[in-house]
Every structure is written in structure tokens, then in C-alpha cells.
Coordinates of C-alpha atoms in Angstrom, one line a residue:
M1 CA -48.1 3.6 13.0
K2 CA -44.4 4.2 12.6
L3 CA -43.8 2.1 15.6
K4 CA -45.6 -0.8 14.1
I5 CA -43.6 -0.6 10.9
I6 CA -40.3 -0.4 12.8
F7 CA -41.3 -3.3 15.0
A8 CA -42.3 -5.4 11.9
A9 CA -39.0 -4.6 10.2
V10 CA -37.1 -5.6 13.3
I11 CA -39.0 -8.9 13.5
V12 CA -38.4 -9.6 9.7
L13 CA -34.7 -8.9 10.0
F14 CA -34.5 -11.0 13.1
A15 CA -36.2 -13.9 11.4
F16 CA -33.9 -13.8 8.4
S17 CA -30.8 -13.5 10.4
C18 CA -31.7 -16.6 12.4
G19 CA -31.8 -18.8 9.3
T20 CA -29.9 -22.1 9.2
P21 CA -26.2 -21.8 8.4
K22 CA -25.1 -22.9 5.0
I23 CA -23.0 -26.1 5.1
V24 CA -20.1 -26.1 2.7
A25 CA -18.7 -29.4 1.8
T26 CA -15.0 -29.5 2.2
T27 CA -12.6 -32.0 0.7
P28 CA -9.7 -33.1 2.7
V29 CA -6.4 -31.6 1.5
A30 CA -3.6 -34.0 1.1
P31 CA -0.3 -32.8 2.6
V32 CA 2.1 -31.6 -0.1
A33 CA 5.7 -32.6 0.2
S34 CA 8.0 -29.6 -0.1
T35 CA 10.8 -30.3 -2.5
V36 CA 13.5 -27.8 -2.3
S37 CA 16.8 -28.6 -3.9
S38 CA 19.8 -28.4 -1.7
S39 CA 21.5 -26.0 -4.0
A40 CA 18.6 -23.6 -3.8
A41 CA 18.4 -23.8 -0.1
E42 CA 22.1 -23.0 0.4
V43 CA 22.9 -19.3 0.9
K44 CA 26.2 -18.2 -0.3
V45 CA 28.0 -15.9 2.2
T46 CA 30.8 -14.0 0.7
E47 CA 33.2 -11.7 2.6
L48 CA 33.6 -8.2 1.3
A49 CA 37.0 -6.9 0.2
P50 CA 38.6 -4.5 2.7
E51 CA 37.8 -1.5 0.5
L52 CA 34.2 -2.5 0.3
V53 CA 34.1 -3.0 4.1
K54 CA 35.4 0.5 4.5
G55 CA 32.7 1.8 2.1
K56 CA 30.0 -0.1 3.9
S57 CA 31.2 1.3 7.2
L58 CA 31.2 4.9 5.9
Y59 CA 27.8 4.4 4.4
E60 CA 26.3 3.1 7.6
K61 CA 28.0 5.7 9.9
N62 CA 27.4 8.8 7.8
C63 CA 24.0 8.1 6.2
A64 CA 22.1 6.5 9.1
G65 CA 22.6 9.7 11.2
C66 CA 20.0 11.5 9.2
H67 CA 17.7 8.9 7.7
K68 CA 17.1 5.2 7.3
L69 CA 19.6 3.3 5.3
F70 CA 18.4 2.3 1.9
Q71 CA 19.3 -1.1 0.5
P72 CA 21.7 -0.6 -2.4
K73 CA 19.2 -2.4 -4.7
T74 CA 16.6 0.2 -4.0
F75 CA 18.0 2.3 -6.8
T76 CA 20.0 1.6 -10.0
K77 CA 23.6 2.5 -10.4
E78 CA 22.6 5.6 -12.5
E79 CA 20.1 6.7 -9.8
W80 CA 22.6 6.4 -7.0
K81 CA 25.1 8.8 -8.7
P82 CA 23.2 12.0 -8.1
I83 CA 22.0 10.8 -4.8
L84 CA 25.5 10.3 -3.5
V85 CA 26.6 13.7 -4.9
K86 CA 23.7 15.4 -3.2
M87 CA 24.1 13.6 0.1
Q88 CA 27.9 14.2 0.3
K89 CA 27.1 17.9 0.9
F90 CA 25.5 16.9 4.2
T91 CA 28.5 14.9 5.4
N92 CA 32.2 15.6 6.1
L93 CA 33.2 12.9 3.6
E94 CA 36.0 13.6 1.2
D95 CA 35.8 12.7 -2.4
A96 CA 38.2 9.7 -1.8
E97 CA 35.9 8.4 0.9
M98 CA 32.8 8.8 -1.3
V99 CA 34.6 6.5 -3.8
F100 CA 34.6 3.8 -1.2
V101 CA 30.9 4.4 -0.5
S102 CA 30.1 4.4 -4.2
N103 CA 32.1 1.2 -4.8
Y104 CA 30.3 -0.5 -1.9
I105 CA 26.9 0.4 -3.3
D106 CA 27.8 -0.6 -6.8
S107 CA 29.1 -4.0 -5.5
Q108 CA 25.7 -4.7 -3.9
L109 CA 23.6 -4.1 -7.0

């Protein structure tokens, strides 16, 4: 008896799964012209001041040794202050060198 019920259920499922596919009418999509103004497409590349280059170099060399480098915009200026104080303890950076790092990060915000 159970075998007949299972067999009937399989037949019913098979019959419904073999139904005709539904046809969905599609409308052709007209190509859209991309309009980007030349001023928005231009990327301004600015050179960093020598002090900021030094700060960037110190940041990359001393921070990447232990963890990934966070983009300066990841945190606010106020959030960076305690992070830099805490992380300085794990480096050999002097306070004067940390000023370069802090100034670099602040310049990128």
C-alpha cells in the first residue's frame, strides 16, 4: 500500500514538473548613452609634502608588520588619536616620528 502511494506521488510530481515553461514577454532595452562630464572623470593627483611622505613611509613600514594597513578614512581624527597612542607602544617610533604619522593620517581624512 505504501509503495503505491509513493509511486503515485512520484508520478504526480513528475507530471507537474514537466509542465510547459512560462513565456515572459521581454521588451528590448534601448542602449543608454553614458554621459560623464570631463571634470568628474578627471582624477586629481597631488604630491605629498616631504613631511607627509615621511609620515606615510613610517606608517606603512611600522604598522604593516603586525596587521593590515587601515585606510586613514576608516576612522575619524578623534578615533585615530587613541589608536596611534596605543599602537606606538608596539613600535620603536619616537614621539617626533609619531607626529609625522599623525600628520599624514590627518592629511588623508
